Every structure is written in C-alpha cells, then in structure tokens.
PDB file of C-alpha atoms in Angstrom:
ATOM      1  CA  PHE S  58      66.941 -63.960-102.104  1.00  0.00           C
ATOM      2  CA  PHE S  59      70.515 -62.766-102.596  1.00  0.00           C
ATOM      3  CA  PHE S  60      73.367 -64.010-100.478  1.00  0.00           C
ATOM      4  CA  SER S  61      75.986 -61.363 -99.867  1.00  0.00           C
ATOM      5  CA  SER S  62      79.431 -62.690 -99.102  1.00  0.00           C
ATOM      6  CA  ARG S  63      80.059 -59.674 -96.872  1.00  0.00           C
ATOM      7  CA  ARG S  64      76.902 -60.343 -94.896  1.00  0.00           C
ATOM      8  CA  ARG S  65      77.729 -64.015 -94.481  1.00  0.00           C
ATOM      9  CA  HIS S  66      81.284 -63.328 -93.273  1.00  0.00           C
ATOM     10  CA  THR S  67      79.931 -60.762 -90.835  1.00  0.00           C
ATOM     11  CA  ARG S  68      77.477 -63.337 -89.575  1.00  0.00           C
ATOM     12  CA  LEU S  69      80.188 -65.961 -89.107  1.00  0.00           C
ATOM     13  CA  GLN S  70      82.284 -63.497 -87.130  1.00  0.00           C
ATOM     14  CA  GLY S  71      79.352 -62.319 -85.004  1.00  0.00           C
ATOM     15  CA  ASP S  72      78.183 -63.524 -81.623  1.00  0.00           C
ATOM     16  CA  TRP S  73      75.706 -65.964 -83.134  1.00  0.00           C
ATOM     17  CA  SER S  74      78.155 -67.712 -85.490  1.00  0.00           C
ATOM     18  CA  SER S  75      77.463 -71.019 -83.764  1.00  0.00           C
ATOM     19  CA  ASP S  76      74.126 -70.958 -85.626  1.00  0.00           C
ATOM     20  CA  VAL S  77      75.893 -71.812 -88.914  1.00  0.00           C
ATOM     21  CA  CYS S  78      74.145 -74.591 -90.791  1.00  0.00           C
ATOM     22  CA  SER S  79      75.378 -76.917 -93.534  1.00  0.00           C
ATOM     23  CA  SER S  80      73.885 -74.709 -96.272  1.00  0.00           C
ATOM     24  CA  ASP S  81      76.108 -71.835 -95.059  1.00  0.00           C
ATOM     25  CA  LEU S  82      79.127 -74.121 -95.385  1.00  0.00           C
ATOM     26  CA  ALA S  83      78.098 -75.116 -98.935  1.00  0.00           C
ATOM     27  CA  ILE S  84      77.707 -71.442 -99.835  1.00  0.00           C
ATOM     28  CA  GLY S  85      81.203 -70.762 -98.509  1.00  0.00           C
ATOM     29  CA  GLN S  86      82.561 -73.662-100.549  1.00  0.00           C
ATOM     30  CA  ASP S  87      80.938 -72.328-103.750  1.00  0.00           C
ATOM     31  CA  GLU S  88      82.366 -68.860-103.124  1.00  0.00           C
ATOM     32  CA  SER S  89      85.811 -70.376-102.538  1.00  0.00           C
ATOM     33  CA  GLU S  90      85.559 -72.353-105.791  1.00  0.00           C
ATOM     34  CA  ILE S  91      84.621 -69.227-107.740  1.00  0.00           C
ATOM     35  CA  GLN S  92      87.411 -67.195-106.132  1.00  0.00           C
ATOM     36  CA  SER S  93      89.827 -70.002-107.001  1.00  0.00           C
ATOM     37  CA  ILE S  94      88.672 -69.925-110.633  1.00  0.00           C
ATOM     38  CA  LEU S  95      89.370 -66.193-110.815  1.00  0.00           C
ATOM     39  CA  THR S  96      92.829 -66.723-109.336  1.00  0.00           C
ATOM     40  CA  ARG S  97      93.576 -69.487-111.861  1.00  0.00           C
ATOM     41  CA  GLN S  98      92.319 -67.250-114.680  1.00  0.00           C
ATOM     42  CA  GLN S  99      94.565 -64.426-113.530  1.00  0.00           C
ATOM     43  CA  ASN S 100      97.544 -66.801-113.322  1.00  0.00           C
ATOM     44  CA  ALA S 101      96.873 -68.212-116.811  1.00  0.00           C
ATOM     45  CA  TRP S 102      96.664 -64.694-118.240  1.00  0.00           C
ATOM     46  CA  ASN S 103      99.915 -63.662-116.574  1.00  0.00           C
ATOM     47  CA  GLU S 104     101.611 -66.735-118.044  1.00  0.00           C
ATOM     48  CA  GLY S 105     100.459 -65.703-121.532  1.00  0.00           C
ATOM     49  CA  ASP S 106      97.993 -68.607-121.733  1.00  0.00           C
ATOM     50  CA  ILE S 107      94.779 -67.269-123.299  1.00  0.00           C
ATOM     51  CA  GLU S 108      93.398 -70.786-123.812  1.00  0.00           C
ATOM     52  CA  GLY S 109      93.955 -71.509-120.112  1.00  0.00           C
ATOM     53  CA  PHE S 110      92.246 -68.234-119.231  1.00  0.00           C
ATOM     54  CA  MET S 111      89.298 -69.198-121.462  1.00  0.00           C
ATOM     55  CA  GLY S 112      89.084 -72.664-119.901  1.00  0.00           C
ATOM     56  CA  TYR S 113      86.762 -71.267-117.221  1.00  0.00           C
ATOM     57  CA  TYR S 114      84.228 -69.892-119.703  1.00  0.00           C
ATOM     58  CA  TRP S 115      81.289 -71.998-120.846  1.00  0.00           C
ATOM     59  CA  ASN S 116      82.405 -73.699-124.053  1.00  0.00           C
ATOM     60  CA  SER S 117      79.161 -72.982-125.879  1.00  0.00           C
ATOM     61  CA  ASP S 118      77.804 -70.862-128.709  1.00  0.00           C
ATOM     62  CA  SER S 119      75.517 -69.330-126.046  1.00  0.00           C
ATOM     63  CA  LEU S 120      78.391 -67.727-124.107  1.00  0.00           C
ATOM     64  CA  ARG S 121      78.053 -63.914-124.124  1.00  0.00           C
ATOM     65  CA  PHE S 122      80.961 -61.493-123.757  1.00  0.00           C
ATOM     66  CA  MET S 123      79.908 -57.843-123.576  1.00  0.00           C
ATOM     67  CA  THR S 124      81.969 -54.654-123.731  1.00  0.00           C
ATOM     68  CA  LYS S 125      80.986 -51.051-124.337  1.00  0.00           C
ATOM     69  CA  GLU S 126      81.686 -51.630-128.038  1.00  0.00           C
ATOM     70  CA  LYS S 127      79.823 -54.857-128.775  1.00  0.00           C
ATOM     71  CA  VAL S 128      78.441 -58.214-127.714  1.00  0.00           C
ATOM     72  CA  THR S 129      80.343 -61.318-128.776  1.00  0.00           C
ATOM     73  CA  PHE S 130      78.473 -64.628-128.829  1.00  0.00           C
ATOM     74  CA  GLY S 131      80.158 -67.987-128.428  1.00  0.00           C
ATOM     75  CA  TRP S 132      83.277 -69.419-126.831  1.00  0.00           C
ATOM     76  CA  ARG S 133      85.287 -69.654-130.076  1.00  0.00           C
ATOM     77  CA  ASN S 134      84.432 -66.072-131.092  1.00  0.00           C
ATOM     78  CA  THR S 135      85.391 -64.802-127.633  1.00  0.00           C
ATOM     79  CA  LEU S 136      88.709 -66.662-127.804  1.00  0.00           C
ATOM     80  CA  GLU S 137      89.427 -65.179-131.244  1.00  0.00           C
ATOM     81  CA  ARG S 138      88.552 -61.700-129.961  1.00  0.00           C
ATOM     82  CA  TYR S 139      91.063 -62.100-127.119  1.00  0.00           C
ATOM     83  CA  LYS S 140      93.751 -63.419-129.478  1.00  0.00           C
ATOM     84  CA  LYS S 141      93.253 -60.484-131.837  1.00  0.00           C
ATOM     85  CA  SER S 142      93.416 -57.926-129.002  1.00  0.00           C
ATOM     86  CA  TYR S 143      96.305 -59.657-127.206  1.00  0.00           C
ATOM     87  CA  PRO S 144      98.447 -61.456-129.828  1.00  0.00           C
ATOM     88  CA  ASP S 145     101.372 -62.229-127.490  1.00  0.00           C
ATOM     89  CA  LYS S 146     102.402 -62.361-123.838  1.00  0.00           C
ATOM     90  CA  GLN S 147     103.956 -58.897-123.964  1.00  0.00           C
ATOM     91  CA  ARG S 148     100.681 -57.331-125.151  1.00  0.00           C
ATOM     92  CA  MET S 149      98.748 -59.335-122.552  1.00  0.00           C
ATOM     93  CA  GLY S 150     100.820 -57.779-119.786  1.00  0.00           C
ATOM     94  CA  ARG S 151      99.946 -58.426-116.163  1.00  0.00           C
ATOM     95  CA  LEU S 152      96.313 -58.904-115.105  1.00  0.00           C
ATOM     96  CA  ASP S 153      95.096 -58.146-111.598  1.00  0.00           C
ATOM     97  CA  PHE S 154      91.561 -58.798-110.373  1.00  0.00           C
ATOM     98  CA  ASN S 155      89.969 -57.140-107.364  1.00  0.00           C
ATOM     99  CA  VAL S 156      86.781 -59.017-106.504  1.00  0.00           C
ATOM    100  CA  LEU S 157      84.262 -56.684-104.899  1.00  0.00           C
ATOM    101  CA  SER S 158      81.496 -59.232-104.321  1.00  0.00           C
ATOM    102  CA  ILE S 159      80.432 -62.791-104.980  1.00  0.00           C
ATOM    103  CA  GLU S 160      76.679 -63.229-104.633  1.00  0.00           C
ATOM    104  CA  LEU S 161      75.133 -66.668-104.877  1.00  0.00           C
ATOM    105  CA  LEU S 162      71.825 -66.257-106.662  1.00  0.00           C
ATOM    106  CA  SER S 163      70.975 -69.952-106.252  1.00  0.00           C
ATOM    107  CA  SER S 164      72.806 -73.238-105.800  1.00  0.00           C
ATOM    108  CA  GLU S 165      73.466 -73.155-109.563  1.00  0.00           C
ATOM    109  CA  SER S 166      74.281 -69.482-110.281  1.00  0.00           C
ATOM    110  CA  ALA S 167      76.404 -66.661-108.925  1.00  0.00           C
ATOM    111  CA  LEU S 168      77.120 -63.040-109.790  1.00  0.00           C
ATOM    112  CA  VAL S 169      80.653 -61.716-109.385  1.00  0.00           C
ATOM    113  CA  THR S 170      81.418 -57.989-109.478  1.00  0.00           C
ATOM    114  CA  GLY S 171      84.948 -56.696-109.557  1.00  0.00           C
ATOM    115  CA  GLN S 172      87.681 -54.550-111.000  1.00  0.00           C
ATOM    116  CA  TRP S 173      90.379 -55.525-113.487  1.00  0.00           C
ATOM    117  CA  LYS S 174      93.677 -53.937-114.383  1.00  0.00           C
ATOM    118  CA  VAL S 175      96.120 -54.874-117.143  1.00  0.00           C
ATOM    119  CA  THR S 176      99.610 -53.402-117.054  1.00  0.00           C
ATOM    120  CA  ALA S 177     101.667 -53.917-120.225  1.00  0.00           C
ATOM    121  CA  GLY S 178     104.881 -51.938-120.068  1.00  0.00           C
ATOM    122  CA  LEU S 179     103.912 -48.325-119.441  1.00  0.00           C
ATOM    123  CA  ALA S 180     100.336 -48.843-120.677  1.00  0.00           C
ATOM    124  CA  VAL S 181      97.643 -49.423-118.063  1.00  0.00           C
ATOM    125  CA  SER S 182      94.047 -50.404-118.851  1.00  0.00           C
ATOM    126  CA  GLU S 183      91.459 -50.891-116.156  1.00  0.00           C
ATOM    127  CA  GLY S 184      87.746 -51.182-115.589  1.00  0.00           C
ATOM    128  CA  HIS S 185      84.976 -53.198-113.985  1.00  0.00           C
ATOM    129  CA  PHE S 186      83.295 -56.509-114.678  1.00  0.00           C
ATOM    130  CA  ASN S 187      80.217 -58.520-113.866  1.00  0.00           C
ATOM    131  CA  LEU S 188      80.455 -62.256-114.393  1.00  0.00           C
ATOM    132  CA  LEU S 189      77.477 -64.586-114.325  1.00  0.00           C
ATOM    133  CA  PHE S 190      78.597 -68.049-113.267  1.00  0.00           C
ATOM    134  CA  ARG S 191      76.457 -71.161-113.700  1.00  0.00           C
ATOM    135  CA  LYS S 192      77.096 -74.651-112.495  1.00  0.00           C
ATOM    136  CA  LYS S 193      77.251 -76.888-115.560  1.00  0.00           C
ATOM    137  CA  GLN S 194      77.891 -80.592-115.009  1.00  0.00           C
ATOM    138  CA  GLN S 195      78.968 -79.907-111.390  1.00  0.00           C
ATOM    139  CA  ARG S 196      81.508 -77.278-112.537  1.00  0.00           C
ATOM    140  CA  TRP S 197      81.300 -73.488-112.193  1.00  0.00           C
ATOM    141  CA  VAL S 198      81.737 -71.706-115.560  1.00  0.00           C
ATOM    142  CA  ILE S 199      81.299 -68.140-116.753  1.00  0.00           C
ATOM    143  CA  VAL S 200      78.242 -67.909-119.022  1.00  0.00           C
ATOM    144  CA  LEU S 201      78.134 -64.104-119.331  1.00  0.00           C
ATOM    145  CA  ASP S 202      80.978 -61.599-118.988  1.00  0.00           C
ATOM    146  CA  HIS S 203      80.196 -57.877-119.056  1.00  0.00           C
ATOM    147  CA  THR S 204      83.514 -56.016-118.960  1.00  0.00           C
ATOM    148  CA  SER S 205      84.014 -52.299-119.401  1.00  0.00           C
TER     149      SER S 205
END
C-alpha cells in the first residue's frame, strides 16, 4: 500500500480530518524529516560542501547512484564521482530541488520523486530524480539515487 503525501494532506484538510490517527502523525513526521534532509543537502551543495551533501547518503559499498551514463556503486565512489564532476564551488553552482512527491512505502522506506536544477554562471543543467530512502539505525538515508 502506497501512501501519497498529496492524498494525506487532502485528507487532513477535508471534512473528516478529525479522524487522524497516530500513524498519520508518524507518517507526517517521516515526510518532514525527509524534506528536511533534502533542504540540508541543497544548502550544503550551495555552500560548496560536497561531503556535507553526501552525509545523507548511506555510507556503504551497497549505495547505488544511477545516471543515464552508468551505475556507480558505493559511497566513496559516488563522492569521488561528484568531486570529479564538480571540483570547486564555482562549478557546483546553485542547486534547487523541487520535490514532486514523497511516498512512504513502509515505516522503513520511502520513495522521493523530484526535479533538480544546477545554475553555474550562464550554464544551467536540470533533470529529474528518484531517491529511495531507508531508515538505518533510526536515521533516514538515501540508498539509491537515480538522477537523469
């Protein structure tokens, strides 16, 4: 069963919002935590802090980062890929996320779909992403990033 954040917000604003139970509140808290992670990632990127940006990825050799070109396995390899593509703050530019949906798949996993845009001087790159979050040791982390 998929939980749609749009559906849940509609429900909370509807006439029967008094029927909200504690599990709905926990779902809202998880969504807020994930949204906060994305905001902190965006802020770290815009400060030129790739390590800070990567701090929300699962620090494991099992992390997967996928683009249209290739699949990169592992936290360290993903960090090195970012550093090679964005060697300094100027090349990193300004990152903006537009989260389209956060769907809780279970109490331990969530799927985030969104758009990204990096503006570096006159150059603009943009695309879409799907992030699979898992709760590891009571902390939400990205275990799979498919960005194109």
